[in-house]
Amino acid sequence: MSAQGPSPTSTEIHAGIEQALAAMRTRFPDRFAAATTEQLLRDENAKILGKKGELTSILSQMGKVPADARKAIGESVNALRREVEAAFEEALKALFQAKRKAELEARPFDLTLPGRVPAQLGHRHPLSIVREEVISIFRGMGFAVHDGPEVELEENNFTKLGFPPDHPAVDMQDSFWTTSNHLLRTHTSNIQARAMSSRTPPMAFIAPGAVYRRDDDVTHSPMFHQLEAFLVDENVSMAHLKGVLAEFAERLYGPGTPVRLRPSYFPFVEPGAEVDIGCVFCKQPDGTRVGCNLCKHTGWIEILGCGMIHPVVFEACGIDPEKFTGFALGMGIERIAMLRYGVPDIRLFFENDPRFLSQF
Ligand code: PHE
């Protein structure tokens, strides 16, 4: 049996509620102030205003209060709720500000810490390295860079350069034709035709770029790169050509690199020559060459074709061959790179295997 006292009157309940509200009003500021983190603050707030919070449980006794007192209690409760809400927002803001201030004062960045270096850095392709080097050598001698299209007119690729229509290079078998008079340029000599047709001498240009031929084996790729150099002015002679070649060889392959010219034929030069340099692979410390497989035991390696620009080319391009002379030379970038790095197969340049590329 439990002892039950007389149940409280509604007036007593009313007084009790007002008392509880008053107690809560005096305590909540301290409770919020004691919450040192956002979570603690939110927890404290929920204990008061939450669904099962203290204020809610006070409201649950409203039914026992006389109807005429409910309005007054409702107003007190709402007033208190607004006070608690405002105080909560205030405390939250104060917490954020304190946190931000602490962060700023803690000097979170150590500016002396070394950066994180990526495990593997990208780098330039060996063909780009060699091309840039060759370009910079010719720029150093005063040549300007000229650009031009890879899909070219037959006229600029062949006709103006003195190729007869029955020349094997003009054949479907050797070149990639797009339409009957357009093809993928087979050499960068098309830039000679373009520059000479649109300018008057003096001129000194280099023209690097991709070229295309129906060829595919260890030393030939259907797409490869050439670099053309040509100079036109009054009184240009073979001696100027040889001087430029000697300078080029020394700058690319080192001081004292010997150069020799062997007579050769290209339709757009006369005389024409192929240029050899002293083999870079079997060169001895005293400068002599002992012969090796790469130079086929001759001590010489072919690096490019050249010659004096043929008068028929000047005529086709509207330049007076009685007044002007000039020289031209063209080299394969892949070949220069293969010689430079001892790469045995041209296709390695185009496979993009990181094990190959990372060696340069
Ligand atoms: N265009 C020639 C080739 O593709 C190279 C060359 C250029 C030869 C300039 C002479 C003068 O083989």
Coordinates of C-alpha atoms and ligand atoms in Angstrom, one line a residue:
M1 CA 0.0 0.0 0.0
S2 CA 1.3 3.3 -0.8
A3 CA 0.7 6.4 1.1
Q4 CA -0.9 9.0 -1.1
G5 CA -1.2 12.6 0.0
P6 CA -4.0 14.8 -1.1
S7 CA -3.6 15.6 -4.8
P8 CA -2.5 19.2 -5.5
T9 CA -5.1 21.8 -6.4
S10 CA -5.0 23.4 -9.8
T11 CA -3.8 26.7 -8.2
E12 CA -0.9 24.8 -6.7
I13 CA -0.1 23.3 -10.0
H14 CA -0.2 26.8 -11.6
A15 CA 2.1 28.1 -9.0
G16 CA 4.4 25.1 -9.4
I17 CA 4.7 25.7 -13.2
E18 CA 5.5 29.4 -12.7
Q19 CA 8.1 28.5 -10.2
A20 CA 9.7 25.9 -12.5
L21 CA 9.7 28.4 -15.3
A22 CA 11.4 31.0 -13.1
A23 CA 14.0 28.5 -12.0
M24 CA 14.7 27.6 -15.6
R25 CA 15.1 31.2 -16.6
T26 CA 17.7 31.8 -13.9
R27 CA 19.7 28.6 -14.7
F28 CA 19.9 28.4 -18.5
P29 CA 22.4 31.2 -19.1
D30 CA 24.9 29.3 -16.9
R31 CA 24.1 26.0 -18.5
F32 CA 24.8 27.5 -22.0
A33 CA 27.9 29.2 -20.7
A34 CA 29.3 25.9 -19.4
A35 CA 28.9 24.3 -22.8
T36 CA 32.4 24.5 -24.3
T37 CA 31.8 22.9 -27.7
E38 CA 29.1 23.2 -30.3
Q39 CA 27.8 19.7 -29.6
L40 CA 27.6 20.3 -25.8
L41 CA 25.7 23.5 -26.5
R42 CA 23.2 21.8 -28.9
D43 CA 22.7 19.0 -26.3
E44 CA 22.0 21.5 -23.6
N45 CA 19.6 23.4 -25.9
A46 CA 17.8 20.1 -26.7
K47 CA 17.4 19.3 -23.0
I48 CA 15.4 22.5 -22.6
L49 CA 13.6 23.0 -25.9
G50 CA 13.7 19.5 -27.5
K51 CA 10.7 17.2 -27.9
K52 CA 11.4 15.5 -24.5
G53 CA 12.9 18.7 -23.1
E54 CA 12.1 20.4 -19.8
L55 CA 10.0 23.1 -21.2
T56 CA 7.9 20.5 -23.1
S57 CA 7.3 18.5 -19.9
I58 CA 6.2 21.6 -18.1
L59 CA 3.7 22.2 -20.9
S60 CA 2.4 18.7 -20.5
Q61 CA 0.9 19.7 -17.1
M62 CA -1.1 22.5 -18.7
G63 CA -4.2 20.3 -18.8
K64 CA -4.4 20.3 -15.0
V65 CA -4.5 24.1 -14.9
P66 CA -7.8 26.0 -14.8
A67 CA -8.6 27.3 -18.3
D68 CA -8.5 31.0 -17.2
A69 CA -4.8 30.5 -16.1
R70 CA -3.6 28.8 -19.3
K71 CA -3.3 31.9 -21.3
A72 CA -0.9 33.5 -18.8
I73 CA 1.2 30.3 -18.6
G74 CA 1.3 30.0 -22.3
E75 CA 2.6 33.6 -22.6
S76 CA 5.3 32.9 -19.9
V77 CA 6.3 29.7 -21.7
N78 CA 6.6 31.4 -25.0
A79 CA 8.5 34.3 -23.6
L80 CA 11.0 31.9 -22.0
R81 CA 11.3 29.9 -25.2
R82 CA 12.2 33.0 -27.1
E83 CA 14.8 33.9 -24.5
V84 CA 16.3 30.5 -24.6
E85 CA 16.4 30.5 -28.4
A86 CA 18.0 33.9 -28.5
A87 CA 20.6 32.9 -25.9
F88 CA 21.4 29.7 -27.8
E89 CA 22.0 31.6 -31.1
E90 CA 24.2 34.0 -29.1
A91 CA 26.2 31.3 -27.5
L92 CA 26.6 29.5 -30.8
K93 CA 28.0 32.6 -32.4
A94 CA 30.3 33.2 -29.5
L95 CA 31.6 29.6 -29.9
F96 CA 32.3 30.0 -33.6
Q97 CA 34.1 33.3 -33.1
A98 CA 36.3 31.8 -30.3
K99 CA 37.1 28.9 -32.6
R100 CA 38.0 31.1 -35.5
K101 CA 40.1 33.4 -33.3
A102 CA 42.0 30.3 -31.9
E103 CA 42.6 29.1 -35.5
L104 CA 44.0 32.4 -36.6
E105 CA 46.2 32.7 -33.6
A106 CA 47.5 29.2 -33.8
R107 CA 49.5 29.9 -37.0
P108 CA 48.1 26.8 -38.7
F109 CA 50.4 27.1 -41.8
D110 CA 54.1 26.3 -41.5
L111 CA 55.4 28.2 -44.4
T112 CA 58.8 26.6 -44.0
L113 CA 57.5 23.1 -44.6
P114 CA 58.7 21.7 -48.0
G115 CA 56.0 21.1 -50.6
R116 CA 54.9 17.7 -51.7
V117 CA 56.7 16.6 -54.9
P118 CA 54.6 14.4 -57.2
A119 CA 56.1 10.9 -57.4
Q120 CA 56.6 11.1 -61.2
L121 CA 57.0 14.3 -63.1
G122 CA 56.1 14.6 -66.8
H123 CA 58.8 15.8 -69.1
R124 CA 59.5 16.7 -72.7
H125 CA 59.5 14.0 -75.4
P126 CA 62.9 13.2 -76.8
L127 CA 61.8 14.5 -80.3
S128 CA 60.7 17.8 -78.7
I129 CA 64.0 18.1 -76.9
V130 CA 66.0 17.6 -80.1
R131 CA 63.7 19.8 -82.2
E132 CA 64.0 22.7 -79.7
E133 CA 67.7 22.3 -79.7
V134 CA 68.0 22.4 -83.5
I135 CA 65.6 25.4 -83.7
S136 CA 67.6 27.3 -81.1
I137 CA 70.9 26.7 -83.0
F138 CA 69.4 28.1 -86.2
R139 CA 67.7 31.0 -84.4
G140 CA 71.1 31.8 -83.0
M141 CA 72.4 32.1 -86.6
G142 CA 69.6 34.5 -87.5
F143 CA 67.0 32.2 -89.1
A144 CA 63.3 32.9 -88.3
V145 CA 60.7 30.1 -87.8
H146 CA 58.2 29.6 -90.6
D147 CA 55.1 27.4 -90.3
G148 CA 52.9 25.8 -92.9
P149 CA 50.2 23.2 -93.5
E150 CA 50.5 19.4 -93.5
V151 CA 47.8 18.9 -96.1
E152 CA 49.5 20.6 -99.1
L153 CA 48.9 21.4 -102.7
E154 CA 50.8 19.2 -105.2
E155 CA 52.1 22.5 -106.5
N156 CA 53.9 23.5 -103.3
N157 CA 55.1 20.0 -102.4
F158 CA 56.3 19.0 -105.9
T159 CA 55.7 21.1 -108.9
K160 CA 57.3 24.4 -107.9
L161 CA 60.2 22.3 -106.5
G162 CA 61.0 20.9 -109.9
F163 CA 59.6 17.4 -109.5
P164 CA 58.6 16.0 -112.9
P165 CA 55.1 14.5 -112.8
D166 CA 56.5 11.0 -113.3
H167 CA 58.9 11.3 -110.3
P168 CA 58.4 8.2 -108.1
A169 CA 57.7 10.5 -105.0
V170 CA 54.6 11.9 -106.9
D171 CA 53.3 8.3 -107.2
M172 CA 50.2 7.1 -105.3
Q173 CA 52.5 4.3 -104.0
D174 CA 54.9 6.7 -102.2
S175 CA 52.7 9.5 -100.9
F176 CA 49.3 9.9 -99.2
W177 CA 46.9 11.8 -101.5
T178 CA 43.7 13.2 -100.1
T179 CA 42.2 14.5 -103.4
S180 CA 43.8 14.6 -106.8
N181 CA 45.9 17.7 -106.1
H182 CA 46.2 17.6 -102.3
L183 CA 48.4 15.3 -100.3
L184 CA 50.0 15.0 -96.9
R185 CA 53.3 16.8 -97.4
T186 CA 56.2 14.5 -98.0
H187 CA 58.8 16.9 -96.8
T188 CA 59.1 20.4 -95.2
S189 CA 60.5 21.7 -98.5
N190 CA 56.9 22.9 -99.2
I191 CA 57.8 25.8 -97.0
Q192 CA 60.5 26.9 -99.4
A193 CA 57.8 27.1 -102.2
R194 CA 55.4 29.0 -99.9
A195 CA 58.0 31.4 -98.5
M196 CA 59.6 32.2 -101.8
S197 CA 56.3 32.6 -103.6
S198 CA 55.0 35.2 -101.1
R199 CA 58.2 37.1 -100.1
T200 CA 61.1 38.9 -101.7
P201 CA 64.7 38.1 -100.6
P202 CA 66.6 38.4 -98.5
M203 CA 65.1 35.6 -96.3
A204 CA 66.4 33.1 -93.9
F205 CA 63.9 30.6 -92.5
I206 CA 63.6 27.3 -90.7
A207 CA 60.5 25.2 -90.9
P208 CA 60.1 22.3 -88.5
G209 CA 57.1 19.9 -88.7
A210 CA 55.5 16.6 -89.4
V211 CA 55.8 14.9 -92.9
Y212 CA 54.2 11.7 -94.3
R213 CA 55.4 8.9 -96.5
R214 CA 54.3 5.4 -97.3
D215 CA 57.1 3.8 -95.4
D216 CA 57.2 1.6 -92.3
D217 CA 60.2 -0.3 -90.9
V218 CA 62.7 0.1 -88.1
T219 CA 64.2 3.3 -89.5
H220 CA 61.1 4.6 -91.4
S221 CA 57.7 5.7 -90.0
P222 CA 54.8 6.8 -92.1
M223 CA 54.7 10.0 -90.1
F224 CA 58.0 11.6 -89.0
H225 CA 59.5 15.1 -88.5
Q226 CA 61.8 17.2 -90.6
L227 CA 63.4 20.6 -90.2
E228 CA 64.1 22.6 -93.3
A229 CA 66.5 25.6 -93.4
F230 CA 66.9 27.9 -96.3
L231 CA 68.5 31.3 -97.1
V232 CA 68.1 33.4 -100.2
D233 CA 70.0 36.6 -100.9
E234 CA 72.4 38.1 -103.4
N235 CA 75.8 36.4 -103.7
V236 CA 75.0 33.4 -101.5
S237 CA 77.4 30.6 -102.3
M238 CA 78.1 27.0 -101.3
A239 CA 80.7 28.4 -98.9
H240 CA 77.8 29.9 -96.8
L241 CA 76.1 26.6 -96.8
K242 CA 79.1 24.8 -95.6
G243 CA 79.7 27.4 -92.9
V244 CA 76.2 27.0 -91.6
L245 CA 76.5 23.2 -91.6
A246 CA 79.9 23.3 -89.8
E247 CA 78.5 25.7 -87.2
F248 CA 75.3 23.5 -86.8
A249 CA 77.4 20.3 -86.4
E250 CA 79.7 21.9 -83.8
R251 CA 76.8 23.3 -81.7
L252 CA 74.8 20.0 -81.8
Y253 CA 77.5 17.4 -81.6
G254 CA 80.4 19.4 -79.9
P255 CA 83.4 21.4 -81.0
G256 CA 85.6 20.0 -83.8
T257 CA 82.9 17.7 -85.2
P258 CA 84.0 17.3 -88.8
V259 CA 81.5 17.7 -91.7
R260 CA 81.7 16.4 -95.3
L261 CA 79.5 16.9 -98.3
R262 CA 78.9 14.1 -100.8
P263 CA 77.3 14.8 -104.1
S264 CA 73.6 13.7 -104.3
Y265 CA 70.5 14.5 -106.2
F266 CA 67.3 16.3 -105.2
P267 CA 65.1 17.9 -107.9
F268 CA 65.1 21.3 -106.2
V269 CA 68.8 21.9 -105.6
E270 CA 71.9 22.1 -107.9
P271 CA 74.4 21.1 -106.9
G272 CA 72.9 18.8 -104.3
A273 CA 74.7 17.0 -101.5
E274 CA 74.3 14.7 -98.6
V275 CA 76.0 15.7 -95.4
D276 CA 77.9 13.4 -93.1
I277 CA 79.4 14.2 -89.7
G278 CA 82.2 12.4 -88.0
C279 CA 80.6 9.4 -86.2
V280 CA 79.5 10.4 -82.7
F281 CA 79.6 6.8 -81.5
C282 CA 83.2 5.7 -82.2
K283 CA 84.9 9.1 -81.6
Q284 CA 88.0 8.7 -79.5
P285 CA 89.3 11.2 -77.0
D286 CA 91.9 12.4 -79.5
G287 CA 89.2 13.1 -82.0
T288 CA 89.9 10.2 -84.4
R289 CA 87.2 7.7 -85.4
V290 CA 87.9 4.0 -85.2
G291 CA 84.7 2.8 -87.0
C292 CA 81.7 1.0 -85.5
N293 CA 78.5 -0.7 -86.5
L294 CA 76.5 2.5 -86.5
C295 CA 78.8 4.2 -89.0
K296 CA 79.3 0.9 -90.9
H297 CA 83.0 1.3 -90.1
T298 CA 83.4 4.4 -92.2
G299 CA 83.8 6.9 -89.4
W300 CA 81.0 9.0 -91.0
I301 CA 77.3 9.3 -90.4
E302 CA 74.8 10.9 -92.8
I303 CA 72.6 13.5 -91.1
L304 CA 70.9 15.6 -93.8
G305 CA 70.4 16.6 -97.4
C306 CA 71.2 20.0 -98.9
G307 CA 72.2 22.0 -101.9
M308 CA 72.0 25.3 -103.7
I309 CA 68.4 26.2 -104.6
H310 CA 67.8 25.3 -108.3
P311 CA 67.1 28.2 -110.7
V312 CA 63.9 26.5 -111.8
V313 CA 62.6 26.8 -108.2
F314 CA 63.3 30.5 -108.1
E315 CA 61.5 30.9 -111.5
A316 CA 58.5 28.9 -110.4
C317 CA 58.2 31.1 -107.2
G318 CA 58.7 34.4 -109.0
I319 CA 62.3 35.2 -107.8
D320 CA 64.9 36.3 -110.3
P321 CA 67.6 33.6 -110.5
E322 CA 70.0 36.0 -112.2
K323 CA 69.9 38.2 -109.1
F324 CA 69.5 35.8 -106.2
T325 CA 71.0 32.6 -105.1
G326 CA 70.4 30.5 -102.0
F327 CA 70.9 27.3 -100.2
A328 CA 68.5 24.8 -98.6
L329 CA 68.9 21.9 -96.2
G330 CA 66.5 19.4 -94.7
M331 CA 67.0 16.9 -91.9
G332 CA 64.9 14.3 -90.2
I333 CA 64.4 15.0 -86.5
E334 CA 64.0 11.3 -85.6
R335 CA 67.3 10.5 -87.3
I336 CA 69.1 13.3 -85.4
A337 CA 67.5 12.0 -82.2
M338 CA 68.3 8.3 -82.9
L339 CA 72.0 9.3 -83.5
R340 CA 72.0 11.5 -80.4
Y341 CA 70.6 9.0 -78.0
G342 CA 71.5 5.7 -79.8
V343 CA 67.9 4.7 -80.3
P344 CA 67.8 1.6 -82.5
D345 CA 64.1 1.7 -83.7
I346 CA 62.2 4.8 -84.9
R347 CA 58.9 3.3 -83.7
L348 CA 59.9 3.7 -80.1
F349 CA 59.4 7.5 -80.5
F350 CA 55.7 7.0 -81.2
E351 CA 54.7 4.2 -78.9
N352 CA 54.7 6.4 -75.8
D353 CA 56.0 3.7 -73.5
P354 CA 56.9 5.4 -70.2
R355 CA 59.9 3.0 -69.8
F356 CA 61.3 4.4 -73.0
L357 CA 60.3 8.1 -72.5
S358 CA 61.5 8.3 -68.9
Q359 CA 65.1 7.8 -70.0
F360 CA 65.5 11.3 -71.6
Ligands
PHE1 N1 63.4 17.6 -98.8 C1 64.5 16.6 -98.8 C2 64.0 15.3 -98.3 O1 62.9 15.2 -97.8 C3 65.6 17.1 -98.0 C4 66.3 18.3 -98.6 C5 65.9 19.6 -98.2 C6 67.3 18.2 -99.5 C7 66.5 20.7 -98.7 C8 67.9 19.3 -100.0 C9 67.5 20.5 -99.6 O2 64.7 14.3 -98.3

